PDB file of C-alpha atoms in Angstrom:
ATOM      1  CA  MET A   1      76.480   2.360 -56.477  1.00 36.00           C
ATOM      2  CA  THR A   2      76.305   0.472 -53.740  1.00 38.00           C
ATOM      3  CA  ARG A   3      74.166   2.450 -50.250  1.00 40.00           C
ATOM      4  CA  SER A   4      77.349   2.404 -48.786  1.00 41.00           C
ATOM      5  CA  ILE A   5      78.799   4.558 -51.150  1.00 40.00           C
ATOM      6  CA  ILE A   6      75.112   5.560 -52.257  1.00 39.00           C
ATOM      7  CA  THR A   7      74.634   7.546 -48.700  1.00 41.00           C
ATOM      8  CA  LYS A   8      79.453   8.497 -48.391  1.00 41.00           C
ATOM      9  CA  ALA A   9      78.017  10.620 -52.241  1.00 42.00           C
ATOM     10  CA  ILE A  10      75.164  12.960 -50.909  1.00 41.00           C
ATOM     11  CA  LEU A  11      77.925  13.492 -47.294  1.00 43.00           C
ATOM     12  CA  ALA A  12      80.199  14.992 -48.857  1.00 42.00           C
ATOM     13  CA  LEU A  13      77.123  17.091 -51.549  1.00 42.00           C
ATOM     14  CA  THR A  14      75.560  18.029 -48.740  1.00 46.00           C
ATOM     15  CA  ILE A  15      78.984  19.276 -46.182  1.00 40.00           C
ATOM     16  CA  SER A  16      78.304  22.169 -46.434  1.00 45.00           C
ATOM     17  CA  LEU A  17      74.812  22.058 -46.301  1.00 54.00           C
ATOM     18  CA  SER A  18      74.424  20.384 -43.109  1.00 56.00           C
ATOM     19  CA  LEU A  19      73.918  22.082 -40.467  1.00 55.00           C
ATOM     20  CA  LEU A  20      71.329  23.903 -41.727  1.00 54.00           C
ATOM     21  CA  LEU A  21      69.993  20.584 -42.706  1.00 56.00           C
ATOM     22  CA  ALA A  22      70.218  18.059 -40.346  1.00 62.00           C
ATOM     23  CA  GLN A  23      69.035  19.842 -37.256  1.00 82.00           C
ATOM     24  CA  THR A  24      67.639  16.655 -35.089  1.00 84.00           C
ATOM     25  CA  ALA A  25      68.191  15.320 -32.473  1.00 83.00           C
ATOM     26  CA  ASN A  26      67.113  11.512 -34.024  1.00 79.00           C
ATOM     27  CA  PRO A  27      70.611   9.563 -33.260  1.00 70.00           C
ATOM     28  CA  LYS A  28      69.674   7.797 -36.710  1.00 77.00           C
ATOM     29  CA  ALA A  29      71.498   9.156 -39.890  1.00 76.00           C
ATOM     30  CA  PRO A  30      69.514   8.091 -43.128  1.00 81.00           C
ATOM     31  CA  ALA A  31      70.108   7.265 -45.907  1.00 80.00           C
ATOM     32  CA  PRO A  32      68.540   6.373 -48.761  1.00 84.00           C
ATOM     33  CA  LYS A  33      67.824   2.660 -50.911  1.00 87.00           C
ATOM     34  CA  GLY A  34      68.849   2.698 -53.605  1.00 89.00           C
ATOM     35  CA  GLN A  35      70.545   5.083 -56.840  1.00 89.00           C
ATOM     36  CA  LYS A  36      66.920   6.015 -58.321  1.00 93.00           C
ATOM     37  CA  GLU A  37      66.206   7.602 -54.405  1.00 93.00           C
ATOM     38  CA  ALA A  38      70.073   8.503 -54.108  1.00 88.00           C
ATOM     39  CA  ASP A  39      69.312  10.956 -57.483  1.00 91.00           C
ATOM     40  CA  ALA A  40      66.328  12.515 -56.100  1.00 93.00           C
ATOM     41  CA  ILE A  41      67.720  13.461 -52.732  1.00 90.00           C
ATOM     42  CA  MET A  42      70.468  15.176 -54.333  1.00 87.00           C
ATOM     43  CA  ALA A  43      68.599  17.159 -57.475  1.00 91.00           C
ATOM     44  CA  MET A  44      66.782  18.403 -54.101  1.00 91.00           C
ATOM     45  CA  PHE A  45      70.197  19.019 -52.248  1.00 86.00           C
ATOM     46  CA  GLN A  46      71.437  20.326 -55.939  1.00 86.00           C
ATOM     47  CA  ALA A  47      68.393  22.720 -56.269  1.00 89.00           C
ATOM     48  CA  GLN A  48      69.313  26.313 -57.039  1.00 87.00           C
ATOM     49  CA  ASP A  49      66.559  28.850 -55.765  1.00 91.00           C
ATOM     50  CA  PRO A  50      62.522  28.296 -53.010  1.00 92.00           C
ATOM     51  CA  ASP A  51      61.102  26.902 -56.047  1.00 96.00           C
ATOM     52  CA  ALA A  52      63.039  24.312 -56.994  1.00 95.00           C
ATOM     53  CA  ARG A  53      63.760  22.423 -53.808  1.00 93.00           C
ATOM     54  CA  ILE A  54      60.867  23.290 -52.340  1.00 96.00           C
ATOM     55  CA  ALA A  55      59.483  20.772 -56.099  1.00 97.00           C
ATOM     56  CA  ALA A  56      62.343  18.467 -55.596  1.00 96.00           C
ATOM     57  CA  ALA A  57      60.869  18.042 -52.469  1.00 96.00           C
ATOM     58  CA  ASN A  58      58.119  16.851 -52.572  1.00 97.00           C
ATOM     59  CA  ASN A  59      59.075  14.772 -55.574  1.00 96.00           C
ATOM     60  CA  LEU A  60      61.171  12.702 -53.483  1.00 96.00           C
ATOM     61  CA  ILE A  61      58.432  12.856 -50.312  1.00 96.00           C
ATOM     62  CA  THR A  62      56.108  11.836 -53.270  1.00 96.00           C
ATOM     63  CA  LYS A  63      57.926   9.141 -55.942  1.00 96.00           C
ATOM     64  CA  PHE A  64      59.232   7.201 -52.535  1.00 96.00           C
ATOM     65  CA  SER A  65      57.331   7.492 -49.736  1.00 92.00           C
ATOM     66  CA  GLU A  66      59.288   5.256 -47.454  1.00 93.00           C
ATOM     67  CA  THR A  67      62.413   7.594 -47.323  1.00 94.00           C
ATOM     68  CA  GLU A  68      64.635   8.017 -44.669  1.00 92.00           C
ATOM     69  CA  TYR A  69      65.126  11.652 -45.989  1.00 92.00           C
ATOM     70  CA  LYS A  70      60.889  12.377 -46.166  1.00 94.00           C
ATOM     71  CA  ALA A  71      61.381  14.583 -41.915  1.00 93.00           C
ATOM     72  CA  THR A  72      65.042  16.406 -43.897  1.00 91.00           C
ATOM     73  CA  ALA A  73      62.274  17.326 -46.733  1.00 94.00           C
ATOM     74  CA  LEU A  74      60.190  18.397 -45.373  1.00 96.00           C
ATOM     75  CA  TYR A  75      62.242  21.158 -43.621  1.00 93.00           C
ATOM     76  CA  ILE A  76      64.048  21.624 -46.103  1.00 92.00           C
ATOM     77  CA  ALA A  77      60.331  22.875 -47.680  1.00 95.00           C
ATOM     78  CA  ALA A  78      59.766  24.612 -44.997  1.00 94.00           C
ATOM     79  CA  PHE A  79      63.115  26.975 -44.429  1.00 91.00           C
ATOM     80  CA  SER A  80      61.792  27.510 -49.328  1.00 93.00           C
ATOM     81  CA  TYR A  81      59.018  28.152 -48.114  1.00 95.00           C
ATOM     82  CA  GLN A  82      60.212  30.475 -45.021  1.00 92.00           C
ATOM     83  CA  GLN A  83      62.803  32.524 -47.411  1.00 91.00           C
ATOM     84  CA  LYS A  84      59.813  33.109 -50.656  1.00 93.00           C
ATOM     85  CA  ASN A  85      57.907  35.172 -47.181  1.00 91.00           C
ATOM     86  CA  ASP A  86      55.351  32.334 -47.621  1.00 94.00           C
ATOM     87  CA  MET A  87      54.707  31.560 -43.718  1.00 91.00           C
ATOM     88  CA  GLU A  88      51.504  29.485 -43.637  1.00 92.00           C
ATOM     89  CA  ASN A  89      52.405  26.766 -45.595  1.00 95.00           C
ATOM     90  CA  MET A  90      56.514  27.817 -43.842  1.00 94.00           C
ATOM     91  CA  VAL A  91      54.420  26.090 -40.649  1.00 94.00           C
ATOM     92  CA  VAL A  92      52.280  23.601 -42.840  1.00 95.00           C
ATOM     93  CA  PHE A  93      55.077  21.157 -43.948  1.00 97.00           C
ATOM     94  CA  ALA A  94      58.152  22.031 -39.909  1.00 96.00           C
ATOM     95  CA  GLU A  95      54.987  20.569 -38.016  1.00 96.00           C
ATOM     96  CA  LYS A  96      54.846  17.226 -41.357  1.00 97.00           C
ATOM     97  CA  CYS A  97      58.630  17.241 -40.139  1.00 96.00           C
ATOM     98  CA  LEU A  98      57.586  16.704 -36.400  1.00 96.00           C
ATOM     99  CA  GLU A  99      55.265  14.494 -37.820  1.00 96.00           C
ATOM    100  CA  ALA A 100      57.910  12.308 -39.071  1.00 95.00           C
ATOM    101  CA  ASP A 101      61.008  13.833 -36.472  1.00 94.00           C
ATOM    102  CA  PRO A 102      59.437  14.377 -32.812  1.00 95.00           C
ATOM    103  CA  LYS A 103      63.403  14.979 -32.363  1.00 94.00           C
ATOM    104  CA  PHE A 104      63.656  17.494 -35.440  1.00 94.00           C
ATOM    105  CA  PHE A 105      64.028  20.794 -33.472  1.00 95.00           C
ATOM    106  CA  GLY A 106      64.859  22.913 -36.254  1.00 93.00           C
ATOM    107  CA  ALA A 107      61.091  22.140 -37.491  1.00 95.00           C
ATOM    108  CA  GLN A 108      60.111  23.284 -33.065  1.00 97.00           C
ATOM    109  CA  ILE A 109      62.183  26.539 -33.568  1.00 96.00           C
ATOM    110  CA  MET A 110      60.478  27.684 -36.898  1.00 95.00           C
ATOM    111  CA  ILE A 111      57.596  26.867 -35.999  1.00 96.00           C
ATOM    112  CA  ALA A 112      57.466  29.005 -32.419  1.00 97.00           C
ATOM    113  CA  THR A 113      59.656  31.964 -34.133  1.00 95.00           C
ATOM    114  CA  GLY A 114      56.440  32.686 -36.014  1.00 94.00           C
ATOM    115  CA  LEU A 115      53.905  31.703 -34.233  1.00 95.00           C
ATOM    116  CA  ALA A 116      55.243  34.591 -32.045  1.00 95.00           C
ATOM    117  CA  SER A 117      56.490  36.398 -34.175  1.00 93.00           C
ATOM    118  CA  ARG A 118      52.596  36.289 -35.906  1.00 92.00           C
ATOM    119  CA  THR A 119      50.717  36.795 -32.845  1.00 93.00           C
ATOM    120  CA  LYS A 120      49.478  40.191 -31.674  1.00 92.00           C
ATOM    121  CA  GLU A 121      48.759  41.325 -28.678  1.00 89.00           C
ATOM    122  CA  PHE A 122      45.160  41.056 -29.500  1.00 92.00           C
ATOM    123  CA  ASP A 123      44.834  37.839 -30.836  1.00 91.00           C
ATOM    124  CA  LEU A 124      42.040  35.980 -29.099  1.00 94.00           C
ATOM    125  CA  ASP A 125      43.852  33.014 -29.438  1.00 95.00           C
ATOM    126  CA  LYS A 126      46.936  33.908 -28.519  1.00 96.00           C
ATOM    127  CA  GLU A 127      48.098  32.725 -25.595  1.00 95.00           C
ATOM    128  CA  GLU A 128      46.568  29.512 -27.191  1.00 96.00           C
ATOM    129  CA  LYS A 129      49.567  30.404 -29.787  1.00 96.00           C
ATOM    130  CA  LEU A 130      51.670  31.674 -27.304  1.00 97.00           C
ATOM    131  CA  GLY A 131      51.894  28.569 -25.656  1.00 97.00           C
ATOM    132  CA  ARG A 132      52.830  26.807 -28.163  1.00 97.00           C
ATOM    133  CA  ALA A 133      55.477  28.654 -29.236  1.00 97.00           C
ATOM    134  CA  GLU A 134      57.263  28.569 -26.139  1.00 98.00           C
ATOM    135  CA  LYS A 135      56.640  24.304 -25.314  1.00 98.00           C
ATOM    136  CA  LEU A 136      58.187  24.590 -28.665  1.00 98.00           C
ATOM    137  CA  ALA A 137      61.229  26.343 -28.902  1.00 98.00           C
ATOM    138  CA  LYS A 138      62.377  24.791 -24.442  1.00 98.00           C
ATOM    139  CA  ALA A 139      61.749  21.017 -25.749  1.00 98.00           C
ATOM    140  CA  ALA A 140      64.496  22.464 -29.089  1.00 97.00           C
ATOM    141  CA  LEU A 141      66.713  23.341 -26.312  1.00 98.00           C
ATOM    142  CA  GLU A 142      66.142  20.161 -25.207  1.00 97.00           C
ATOM    143  CA  LEU A 143      66.986  18.434 -27.565  1.00 96.00           C
ATOM    144  CA  ILE A 144      70.240  20.495 -29.327  1.00 94.00           C
ATOM    145  CA  PRO A 145      72.707  19.603 -26.438  1.00 93.00           C
ATOM    146  CA  THR A 146      71.750  15.957 -27.204  1.00 88.00           C
ATOM    147  CA  ALA A 147      71.986  16.762 -31.203  1.00 88.00           C
ATOM    148  CA  THR A 148      75.548  14.411 -32.444  1.00 83.00           C
ATOM    149  CA  LYS A 149      77.246  15.143 -35.627  1.00 81.00           C
ATOM    150  CA  PRO A 150      75.536  15.605 -38.297  1.00 75.00           C
ATOM    151  CA  ASN A 151      78.542  14.354 -40.196  1.00 73.00           C
ATOM    152  CA  PRO A 152      81.725  13.226 -39.358  1.00 76.00           C
ATOM    153  CA  GLN A 153      83.601  15.530 -41.438  1.00 77.00           C
ATOM    154  CA  ILE A 154      81.860  18.373 -39.725  1.00 78.00           C
ATOM    155  CA  PRO A 155      85.603  20.161 -37.198  1.00 84.00           C
ATOM    156  CA  ASP A 156      83.875  19.396 -33.593  1.00 88.00           C
ATOM    157  CA  ASP A 157      84.503  23.355 -32.909  1.00 89.00           C
ATOM    158  CA  GLN A 158      82.173  24.067 -35.449  1.00 85.00           C
ATOM    159  CA  TRP A 159      79.212  22.387 -34.814  1.00 87.00           C
ATOM    160  CA  ALA A 160      79.618  23.244 -31.062  1.00 89.00           C
ATOM    161  CA  SER A 161      79.514  26.609 -32.561  1.00 90.00           C
ATOM    162  CA  ALA A 162      76.990  25.613 -34.727  1.00 88.00           C
ATOM    163  CA  LYS A 163      74.282  24.981 -31.331  1.00 91.00           C
ATOM    164  CA  LYS A 164      74.615  27.812 -29.672  1.00 93.00           C
ATOM    165  CA  ASP A 165      73.720  29.563 -33.635  1.00 92.00           C
ATOM    166  CA  PHE A 166      70.506  26.577 -33.390  1.00 93.00           C
ATOM    167  CA  ALA A 167      70.381  27.852 -29.635  1.00 96.00           C
ATOM    168  CA  ALA A 168      70.570  31.238 -30.118  1.00 96.00           C
ATOM    169  CA  GLN A 169      67.217  31.150 -32.498  1.00 95.00           C
ATOM    170  CA  ALA A 170      65.045  29.089 -29.816  1.00 97.00           C
ATOM    171  CA  HIS A 171      65.800  32.739 -27.305  1.00 98.00           C
ATOM    172  CA  GLU A 172      65.137  35.042 -30.165  1.00 97.00           C
ATOM    173  CA  ALA A 173      61.723  32.750 -30.137  1.00 97.00           C
ATOM    174  CA  LEU A 174      60.987  32.831 -26.626  1.00 98.00           C
ATOM    175  CA  GLY A 175      62.304  36.370 -26.970  1.00 98.00           C
ATOM    176  CA  LEU A 176      58.948  37.505 -28.769  1.00 97.00           C
ATOM    177  CA  SER A 177      56.556  35.554 -27.537  1.00 97.00           C
ATOM    178  CA  ALA A 178      57.863  37.365 -24.242  1.00 97.00           C
ATOM    179  CA  LEU A 179      58.202  40.718 -26.236  1.00 97.00           C
ATOM    180  CA  VAL A 180      53.464  39.768 -27.049  1.00 97.00           C
ATOM    181  CA  ARG A 181      52.661  39.552 -23.787  1.00 96.00           C
ATOM    182  CA  LYS A 182      54.432  43.879 -23.015  1.00 96.00           C
ATOM    183  CA  LYS A 183      57.408  41.263 -20.525  1.00 97.00           C
ATOM    184  CA  TYR A 184      59.851  43.166 -21.308  1.00 98.00           C
ATOM    185  CA  ASP A 185      62.560  42.325 -18.101  1.00 97.00           C
ATOM    186  CA  VAL A 186      62.073  38.667 -20.152  1.00 98.00           C
ATOM    187  CA  CYS A 187      62.556  39.017 -23.324  1.00 97.00           C
ATOM    188  CA  SER A 188      65.127  41.353 -22.569  1.00 98.00           C
ATOM    189  CA  ASP A 189      67.063  38.172 -21.542  1.00 98.00           C
ATOM    190  CA  GLU A 190      65.887  35.778 -23.716  1.00 98.00           C
ATOM    191  CA  PHE A 191      66.809  38.057 -27.280  1.00 98.00           C
ATOM    192  CA  LYS A 192      70.788  39.546 -24.832  1.00 98.00           C
ATOM    193  CA  PHE A 193      71.516  35.647 -25.102  1.00 98.00           C
ATOM    194  CA  SER A 194      70.486  35.012 -28.594  1.00 97.00           C
ATOM    195  CA  VAL A 195      72.514  37.704 -29.804  1.00 97.00           C
ATOM    196  CA  ASP A 196      75.933  36.781 -26.985  1.00 97.00           C
ATOM    197  CA  ASN A 197      75.682  33.522 -28.670  1.00 95.00           C
ATOM    198  CA  ALA A 198      74.599  33.788 -32.178  1.00 94.00           C
ATOM    199  CA  SER A 199      77.744  32.972 -34.573  1.00 91.00           C
ATOM    200  CA  THR A 200      76.512  36.213 -37.160  1.00 91.00           C
ATOM    201  CA  PRO A 201      74.175  38.381 -34.611  1.00 93.00           C
ATOM    202  CA  ASP A 202      70.718  39.810 -35.881  1.00 94.00           C
ATOM    203  CA  PRO A 203      71.635  43.501 -35.726  1.00 95.00           C
ATOM    204  CA  ALA A 204      66.734  43.189 -36.080  1.00 95.00           C
ATOM    205  CA  VAL A 205      67.371  40.861 -32.349  1.00 96.00           C
ATOM    206  CA  MET A 206      69.141  43.743 -31.374  1.00 97.00           C
ATOM    207  CA  LEU A 207      66.378  46.382 -32.143  1.00 96.00           C
ATOM    208  CA  ARG A 208      63.874  44.025 -30.148  1.00 97.00           C
ATOM    209  CA  LEU A 209      66.203  43.569 -28.015  1.00 97.00           C
ATOM    210  CA  ALA A 210      67.298  47.422 -27.528  1.00 97.00           C
ATOM    211  CA  SER A 211      63.665  48.102 -27.353  1.00 96.00           C
ATOM    212  CA  CYS A 212      63.069  45.710 -24.124  1.00 97.00           C
ATOM    213  CA  GLN A 213      65.412  47.199 -22.827  1.00 97.00           C
ATOM    214  CA  ILE A 214      64.775  50.792 -22.796  1.00 95.00           C
ATOM    215  CA  LYS A 215      61.509  49.085 -21.506  1.00 94.00           C
ATOM    216  CA  VAL A 216      63.448  48.491 -18.692  1.00 95.00           C
ATOM    217  CA  ASN A 217      65.357  51.383 -17.707  1.00 93.00           C
ATOM    218  CA  LYS A 218      68.853  49.956 -19.225  1.00 95.00           C
ATOM    219  CA  LEU A 219      69.208  52.926 -21.856  1.00 96.00           C
ATOM    220  CA  ASP A 220      72.799  52.482 -22.407  1.00 96.00           C
ATOM    221  CA  GLU A 221      73.061  48.949 -22.974  1.00 97.00           C
ATOM    222  CA  ALA A 222      70.334  49.952 -25.668  1.00 97.00           C
ATOM    223  CA  LEU A 223      72.324  52.308 -26.878  1.00 97.00           C
ATOM    224  CA  ALA A 224      74.616  50.310 -27.022  1.00 97.00           C
ATOM    225  CA  ASN A 225      72.913  47.685 -28.763  1.00 97.00           C
ATOM    226  CA  VAL A 226      70.734  50.108 -31.034  1.00 97.00           C
ATOM    227  CA  ASP A 227      74.944  51.420 -31.606  1.00 96.00           C
ATOM    228  CA  LYS A 228      75.803  48.000 -33.150  1.00 96.00           C
ATOM    229  CA  ALA A 229      73.091  47.301 -35.709  1.00 96.00           C
ATOM    230  CA  LEU A 230      74.266  50.600 -37.458  1.00 96.00           C
ATOM    231  CA  ALA A 231      77.326  49.576 -37.477  1.00 96.00           C
ATOM    232  CA  ASP A 232      76.481  45.684 -39.267  1.00 95.00           C
ATOM    233  CA  PRO A 233      76.945  46.139 -42.799  1.00 93.00           C
ATOM    234  CA  ASN A 234      74.643  43.475 -43.493  1.00 90.00           C
ATOM    235  CA  ALA A 235      72.032  45.524 -42.003  1.00 92.00           C
ATOM    236  CA  HIS A 236      68.708  45.632 -44.330  1.00 91.00           C
ATOM    237  CA  PRO A 237      67.836  49.243 -45.612  1.00 93.00           C
ATOM    238  CA  GLN A 238      65.383  49.295 -42.520  1.00 94.00           C
ATOM    239  CA  VAL A 239      66.982  48.183 -39.326  1.00 94.00           C
ATOM    240  CA  LYS A 240      69.301  50.989 -40.274  1.00 95.00           C
ATOM    241  CA  SER A 241      66.177  53.598 -40.540  1.00 96.00           C
ATOM    242  CA  ALA A 242      64.688  52.026 -37.335  1.00 96.00           C
ATOM    243  CA  ALA A 243      68.069  52.113 -35.581  1.00 96.00           C
ATOM    244  CA  THR A 244      68.362  55.837 -36.155  1.00 96.00           C
ATOM    245  CA  GLN A 245      65.072  56.205 -34.863  1.00 96.00           C
ATOM    246  CA  LEU A 246      65.121  54.597 -31.738  1.00 96.00           C
ATOM    247  CA  LYS A 247      68.595  55.220 -30.488  1.00 96.00           C
ATOM    248  CA  MET A 248      67.703  59.510 -31.127  1.00 95.00           C
ATOM    249  CA  ASP A 249      64.117  57.513 -29.059  1.00 92.00           C
ATOM    250  CA  ILE A 250      67.144  56.407 -26.005  1.00 94.00           C
ATOM    251  CA  ASN A 251      68.892  60.017 -25.967  1.00 92.00           C
ATOM    252  CA  LYS A 252      65.535  61.925 -25.522  1.00 90.00           C
ATOM    253  CA  ALA A 253      64.524  59.115 -22.260  1.00 87.00           C
ATOM    254  CA  LYS A 254      68.774  59.539 -21.584  1.00 88.00           C
ATOM    255  CA  ALA A 255      67.824  63.860 -21.719  1.00 88.00           C
ATOM    256  CA  ALA A 256      64.791  63.581 -19.462  1.00 85.00           C
ATOM    257  CA  ALA A 257      66.525  61.723 -16.826  1.00 80.00           C
ATOM    258  CA  LYS A 258      68.712  63.965 -16.206  1.00 73.00           C
TER     259      LYS A 258
END
């Protein structure tokens, strides 16, 4: 099987995964160097659960150290660790992904979100972690507009929507960082951008937006976002519970302001 045929086979296999995996502004499309490497790549894409994907990604990197899919494999591993709620390994593999491809904005957003979401107000290294989170999120926002379609079969409007989703994720990371710093006007703007631009807004982000809006006395807007979170059929029960409590708090604040 020729190199071009192998590459086309992999592209055909990964069409549904392309928007998730190819979050890089690197214009060079990766290609396998032989059938064995192609098989290892396909095994990684076909893996059915996080542990299997991690194992397949490590297998590819170990057996084919010069593979052009190294950054993608490392990102898949990072994403899989994120699914397992293993944030430490998520950051480790996302950092390795950036070493392999400095323009992999998906890894930048992943690290930024991980750092910002795990940093607490009184952490001694708070400013160091939040500063890096903000730097990476802003770097991603600079790269996203220049990113080209990872697969020519992806419709232009779908790719444009995907890039809006990527930007929404970067702004969410900036909102998380501002929230730790108690910059409520900033986090309100950042979370609002994320909610407004995501193709499927996250109810949890809606609640963070509402919480920031309460702090800047935008009670009606906060209430509207809480109601959207409550109406979302895919919202986690914990999110709905938090939304119910937040709605009570907003109504109390509105009553007290009369």
